[in-house]
Coordinates of C-alpha atoms in Angstrom, one line a residue:
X588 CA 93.9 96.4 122.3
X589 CA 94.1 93.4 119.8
X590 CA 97.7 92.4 119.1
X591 CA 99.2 90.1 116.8
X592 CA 102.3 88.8 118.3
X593 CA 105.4 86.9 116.3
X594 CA 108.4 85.6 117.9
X595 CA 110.3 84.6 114.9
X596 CA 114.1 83.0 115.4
X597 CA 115.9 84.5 112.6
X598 CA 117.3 81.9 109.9
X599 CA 120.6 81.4 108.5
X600 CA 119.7 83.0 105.3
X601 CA 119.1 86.0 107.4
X602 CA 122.2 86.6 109.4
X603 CA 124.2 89.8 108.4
X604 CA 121.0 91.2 107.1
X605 CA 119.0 94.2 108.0
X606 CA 115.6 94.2 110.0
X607 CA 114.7 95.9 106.8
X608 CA 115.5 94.2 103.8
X609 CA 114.2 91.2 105.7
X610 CA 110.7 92.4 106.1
X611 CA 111.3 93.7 102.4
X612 CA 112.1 89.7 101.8
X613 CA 109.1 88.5 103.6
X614 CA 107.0 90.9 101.3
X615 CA 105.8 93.1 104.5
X616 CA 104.2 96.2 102.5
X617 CA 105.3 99.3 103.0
X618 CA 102.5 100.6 104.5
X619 CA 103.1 98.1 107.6
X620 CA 107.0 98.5 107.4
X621 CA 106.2 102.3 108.5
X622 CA 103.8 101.4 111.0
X623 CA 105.7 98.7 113.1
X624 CA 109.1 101.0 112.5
X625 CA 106.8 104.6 113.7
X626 CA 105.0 102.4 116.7
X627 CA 108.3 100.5 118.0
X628 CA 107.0 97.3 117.3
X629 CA 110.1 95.7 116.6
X630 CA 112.7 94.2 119.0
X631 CA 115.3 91.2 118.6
X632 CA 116.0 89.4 121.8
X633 CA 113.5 91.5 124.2
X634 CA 114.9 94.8 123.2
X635 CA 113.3 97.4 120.8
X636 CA 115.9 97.5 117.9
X637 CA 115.7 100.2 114.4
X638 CA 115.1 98.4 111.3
X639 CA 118.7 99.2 109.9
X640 CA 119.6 96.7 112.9
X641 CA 121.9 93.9 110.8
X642 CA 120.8 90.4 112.5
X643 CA 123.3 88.0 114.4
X644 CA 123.4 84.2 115.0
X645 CA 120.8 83.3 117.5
X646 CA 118.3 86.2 117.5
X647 CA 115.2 86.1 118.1
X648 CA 112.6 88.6 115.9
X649 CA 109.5 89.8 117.9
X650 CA 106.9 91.8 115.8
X651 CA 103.7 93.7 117.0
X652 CA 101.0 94.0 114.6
X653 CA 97.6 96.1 116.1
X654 CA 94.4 96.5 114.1
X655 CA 94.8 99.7 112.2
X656 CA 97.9 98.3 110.8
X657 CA 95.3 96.8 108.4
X658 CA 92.9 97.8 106.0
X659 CA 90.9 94.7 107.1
X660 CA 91.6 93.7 110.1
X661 CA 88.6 92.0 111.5
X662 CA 86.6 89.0 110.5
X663 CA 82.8 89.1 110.6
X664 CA 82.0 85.7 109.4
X665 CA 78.9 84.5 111.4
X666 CA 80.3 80.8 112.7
X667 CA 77.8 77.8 111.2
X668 CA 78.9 74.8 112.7
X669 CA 76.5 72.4 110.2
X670 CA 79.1 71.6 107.7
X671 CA 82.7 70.8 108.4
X672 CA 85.8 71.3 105.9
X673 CA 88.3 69.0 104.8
X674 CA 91.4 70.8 106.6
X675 CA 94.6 68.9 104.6
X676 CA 97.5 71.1 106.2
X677 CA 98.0 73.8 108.6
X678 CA 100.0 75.7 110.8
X679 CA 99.9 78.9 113.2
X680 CA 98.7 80.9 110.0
X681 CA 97.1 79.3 107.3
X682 CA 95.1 76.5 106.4
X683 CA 94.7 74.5 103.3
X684 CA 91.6 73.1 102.9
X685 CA 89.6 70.8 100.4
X686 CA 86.3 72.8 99.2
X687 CA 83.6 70.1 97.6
X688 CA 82.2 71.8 94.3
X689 CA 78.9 73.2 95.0
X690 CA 80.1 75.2 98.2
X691 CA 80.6 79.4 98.3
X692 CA 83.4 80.5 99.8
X693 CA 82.2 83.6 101.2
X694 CA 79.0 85.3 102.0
X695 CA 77.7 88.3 99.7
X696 CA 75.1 89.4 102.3
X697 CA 75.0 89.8 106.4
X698 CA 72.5 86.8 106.8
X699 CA 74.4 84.3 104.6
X700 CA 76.0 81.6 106.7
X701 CA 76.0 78.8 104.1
X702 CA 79.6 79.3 103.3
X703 CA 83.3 77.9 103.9
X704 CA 84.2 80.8 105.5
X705 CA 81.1 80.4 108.0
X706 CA 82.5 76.5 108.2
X707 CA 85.9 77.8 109.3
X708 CA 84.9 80.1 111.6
X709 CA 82.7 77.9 113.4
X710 CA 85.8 74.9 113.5
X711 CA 88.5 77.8 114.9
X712 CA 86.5 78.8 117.7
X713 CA 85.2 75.2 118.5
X714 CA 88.6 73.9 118.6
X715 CA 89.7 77.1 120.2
X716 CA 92.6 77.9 117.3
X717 CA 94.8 80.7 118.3
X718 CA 97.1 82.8 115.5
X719 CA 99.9 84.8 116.2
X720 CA 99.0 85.2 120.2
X721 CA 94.8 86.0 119.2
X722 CA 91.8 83.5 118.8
X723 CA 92.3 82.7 114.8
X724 CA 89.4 84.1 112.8
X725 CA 89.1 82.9 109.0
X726 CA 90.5 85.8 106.0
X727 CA 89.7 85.0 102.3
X728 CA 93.4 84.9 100.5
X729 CA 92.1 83.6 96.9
X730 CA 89.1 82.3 96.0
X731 CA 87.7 79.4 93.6
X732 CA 84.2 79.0 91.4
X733 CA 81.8 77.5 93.4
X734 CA 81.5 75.0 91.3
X735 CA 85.1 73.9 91.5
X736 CA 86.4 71.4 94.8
X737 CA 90.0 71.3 95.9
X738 CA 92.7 73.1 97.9
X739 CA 92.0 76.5 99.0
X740 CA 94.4 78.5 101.4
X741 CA 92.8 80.7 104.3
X742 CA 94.3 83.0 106.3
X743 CA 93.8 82.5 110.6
X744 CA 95.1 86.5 111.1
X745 CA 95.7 89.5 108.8
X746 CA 98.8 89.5 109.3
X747 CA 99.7 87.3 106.8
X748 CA 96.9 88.2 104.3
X749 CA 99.2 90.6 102.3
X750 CA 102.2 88.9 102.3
X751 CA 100.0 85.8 100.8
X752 CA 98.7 88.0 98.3
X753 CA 102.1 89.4 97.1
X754 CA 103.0 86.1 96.7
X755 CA 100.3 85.4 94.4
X756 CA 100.7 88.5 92.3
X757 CA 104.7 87.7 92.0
X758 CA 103.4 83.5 90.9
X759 CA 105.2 82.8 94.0
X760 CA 102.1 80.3 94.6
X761 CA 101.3 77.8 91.9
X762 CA 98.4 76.1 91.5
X763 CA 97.4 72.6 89.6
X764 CA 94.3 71.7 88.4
X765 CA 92.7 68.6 86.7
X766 CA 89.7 68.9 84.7
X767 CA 87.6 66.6 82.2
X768 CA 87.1 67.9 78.6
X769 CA 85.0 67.5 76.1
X770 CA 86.6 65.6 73.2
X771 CA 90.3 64.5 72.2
X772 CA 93.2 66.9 71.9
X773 CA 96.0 65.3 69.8
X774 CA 99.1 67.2 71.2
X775 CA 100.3 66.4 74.7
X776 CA 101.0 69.8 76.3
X777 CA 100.3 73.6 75.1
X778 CA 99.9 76.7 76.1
X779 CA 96.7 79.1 76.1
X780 CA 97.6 82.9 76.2
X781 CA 94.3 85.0 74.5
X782 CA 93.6 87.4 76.8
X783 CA 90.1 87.2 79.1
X784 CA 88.2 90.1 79.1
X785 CA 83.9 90.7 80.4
X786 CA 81.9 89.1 77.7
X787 CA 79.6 92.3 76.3
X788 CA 76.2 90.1 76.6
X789 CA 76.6 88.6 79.7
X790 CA 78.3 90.5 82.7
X791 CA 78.5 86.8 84.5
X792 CA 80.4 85.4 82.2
X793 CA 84.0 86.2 80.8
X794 CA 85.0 85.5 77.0
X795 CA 88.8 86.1 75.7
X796 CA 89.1 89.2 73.9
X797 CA 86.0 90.8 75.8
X798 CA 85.4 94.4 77.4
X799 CA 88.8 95.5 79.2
X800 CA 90.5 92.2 78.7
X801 CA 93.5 91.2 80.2
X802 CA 96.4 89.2 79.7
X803 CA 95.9 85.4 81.0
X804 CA 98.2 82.5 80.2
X805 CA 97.1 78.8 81.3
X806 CA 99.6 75.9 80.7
X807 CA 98.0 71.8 80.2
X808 CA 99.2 69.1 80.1
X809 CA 97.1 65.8 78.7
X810 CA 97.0 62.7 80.9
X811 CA 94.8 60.4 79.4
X812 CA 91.7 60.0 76.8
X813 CA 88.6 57.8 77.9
X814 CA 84.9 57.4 76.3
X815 CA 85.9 60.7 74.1
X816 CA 86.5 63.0 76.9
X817 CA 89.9 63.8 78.1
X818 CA 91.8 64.3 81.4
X819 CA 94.2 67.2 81.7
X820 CA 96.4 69.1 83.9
X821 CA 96.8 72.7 84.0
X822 CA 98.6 75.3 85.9
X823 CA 97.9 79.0 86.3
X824 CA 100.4 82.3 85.3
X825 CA 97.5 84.6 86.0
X826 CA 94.2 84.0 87.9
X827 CA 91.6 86.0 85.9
X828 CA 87.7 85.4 86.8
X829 CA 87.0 81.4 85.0
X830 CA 90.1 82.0 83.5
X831 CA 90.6 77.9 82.8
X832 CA 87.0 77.7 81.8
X833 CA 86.9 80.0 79.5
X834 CA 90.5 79.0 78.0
X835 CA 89.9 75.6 77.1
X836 CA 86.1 76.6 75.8
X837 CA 87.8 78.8 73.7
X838 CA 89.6 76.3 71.6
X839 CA 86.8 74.1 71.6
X840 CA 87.3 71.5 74.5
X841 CA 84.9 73.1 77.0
X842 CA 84.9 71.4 80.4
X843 CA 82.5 68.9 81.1
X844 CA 79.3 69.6 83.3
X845 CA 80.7 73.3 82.8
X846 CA 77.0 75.1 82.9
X847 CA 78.3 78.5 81.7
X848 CA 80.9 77.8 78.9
X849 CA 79.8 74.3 77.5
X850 CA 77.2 72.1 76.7
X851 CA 74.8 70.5 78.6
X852 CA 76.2 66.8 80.4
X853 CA 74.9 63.9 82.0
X854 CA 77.2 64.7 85.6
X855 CA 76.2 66.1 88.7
X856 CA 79.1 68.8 89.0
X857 CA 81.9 71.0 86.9
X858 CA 84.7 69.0 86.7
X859 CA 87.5 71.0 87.7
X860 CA 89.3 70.6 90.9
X861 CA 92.1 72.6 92.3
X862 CA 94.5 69.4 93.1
X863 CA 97.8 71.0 94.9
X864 CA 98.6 74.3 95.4
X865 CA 102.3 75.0 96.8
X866 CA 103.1 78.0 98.8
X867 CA 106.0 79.6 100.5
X868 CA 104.9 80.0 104.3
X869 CA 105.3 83.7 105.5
X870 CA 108.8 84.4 107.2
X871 CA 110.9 82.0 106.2
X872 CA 108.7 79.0 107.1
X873 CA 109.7 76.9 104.0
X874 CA 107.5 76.0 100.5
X875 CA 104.7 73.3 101.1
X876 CA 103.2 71.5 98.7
X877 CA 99.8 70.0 99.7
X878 CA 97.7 67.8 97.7
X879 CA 94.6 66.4 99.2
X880 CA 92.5 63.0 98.0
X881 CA 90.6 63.1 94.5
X882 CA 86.6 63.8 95.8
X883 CA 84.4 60.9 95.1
X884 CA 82.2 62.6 92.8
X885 CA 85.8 63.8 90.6
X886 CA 86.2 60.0 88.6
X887 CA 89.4 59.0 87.1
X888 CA 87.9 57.0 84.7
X889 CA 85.0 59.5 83.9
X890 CA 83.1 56.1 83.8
X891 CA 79.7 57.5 84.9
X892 CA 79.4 59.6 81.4

């Protein structure tokens, strides 16, 4: 039987607290609570222990997690070892990678290999990556454009998959971008709120205040002004579908080399990139912040326009 294993020495934080309102903490579903509580998959120092069990200096957490504890709980990517990934942090569950603009990040039919998650799954096995006590496999926890480079989090096991997710529902994660735009904006920070809904004429593309629109609220911040384009920083509240694309098109500074929402440019990519993303590390592993290098073809001058 597959079997996800975690041996997890309980933190300060955590002494005098409950098995349960610790897995509550960690953002363990429900769902899974039940399972690992109904299956007796939970013991503290070798012995099998009920979740109203109150933790003690020096104990040692083991949880059991088996495949129909999940509602995905395999990962089918076919392995293509052709392209490799910029890998800028990782640990027993996740990595962080750096995605160049122009790459998928997951496959939308069986045959499709030309993807990041094909990448990863090729690099786990070759360098023989194990996750939780099982050979790691690659699980999508966000995604960005394909058009758009920069830091992407992956999960190696589905264990952590819906704790991640939680965390990005609750804005637990945060998320910076940078992205040229057309034309000069005279403040130095704002705030864009309209809400993004499907645009009625184009089923590809979002617009605010389209079909079953929702709320969306991007924050930027301007950096610096060069050859009438401008550099900014912005950070996500929500993540709607080309949520910061369709934000900044909307009050009139459309991102350059955007093919969707702006006009046509003289660069070879969209430029958007997803410059540090920080995230709290399931069960108590501590926030990292990870920023990897600018991509070549991302200028800081915008010089080649």
């Amino acid at each position: 039987m597959t079997m996800w294993t975690y041996h997890i020495p309980v933190a300060t934080q955590r002494v005098g607290q409950t098995v349960k309102a610790t897995l509550n903490a960690w953002l363990v579903p429900q769902r899974i609570r039940g399972a690992l509580r109904m299956k007796q998959h939970i013991s503290v120092n070798g012995h099998q222990v009920p979740t109203s069990y109150v933790f003690q200096t020096g104990d040692v957490l083991t949880l059991q997690f088996d495949a129909a504890d999940f509602r995905t709980s395999t990962s089918n990517y076919q392995p293509n070892g052709q392209h490799t990934v910029p890998i800028i942090f990782e640990n027993d569950d996740i990595v962080v990678v750096s995605k160049p603009a122009g790459m998928k990040m997951h496959p939308h039919a069986p045959n499709e290999t030309d993807t990041l998650l094909n990448y990863l799954a090729a690099d786990f096995s070759a360098r023989h990556c194990m996750s939780a006590g099982m050979p790691a496999r690659p699980y999508m926890v966000h995604r960005i454009d394909r058009e758009t480079s920069g830091a992407v989090i992956v999960a190696k096991n589905p264990v952590v998959v819906p704790l991640l997710n939680r965390q990005m529902v609750d804005k637990q994660i945060q998320r910076t971008y940078l992205a040229w735009v057309h034309g000069t904006l005279t403040d130095s920070a704002g705030m864009m709120t309209t809400p993004i809904g499907v645009d009625p004429l184009n089923p590809r593309k979002r617009r605010v205040d389209g079909l079953a629109a929702q709320a969306a609220k991007t924050h930027w911040t301007k950096i610096h002004t060069v050859y009438q384009n401008t550099l900014l920083r912005l950070q996500l509240d929500t993540g709607r579908m080309h949520q910061i694309r369709v934000h900044l098109a909307s009050i009139g500074h459309p991102i350059v080399g955007d093919s969707l929402y702006g006009p046509v440019a003289p660069v070879t990519r969209m430029m958007l990139h997803a410059a540090t993303i920080s995230v709290p590390l399931p069960f108590d592993g501590g926030t990292r912040q990870v920023s990897g290098p600018l991509p070549t073809d991302f200028p800081r001058q915008l010089k080649t326009i």
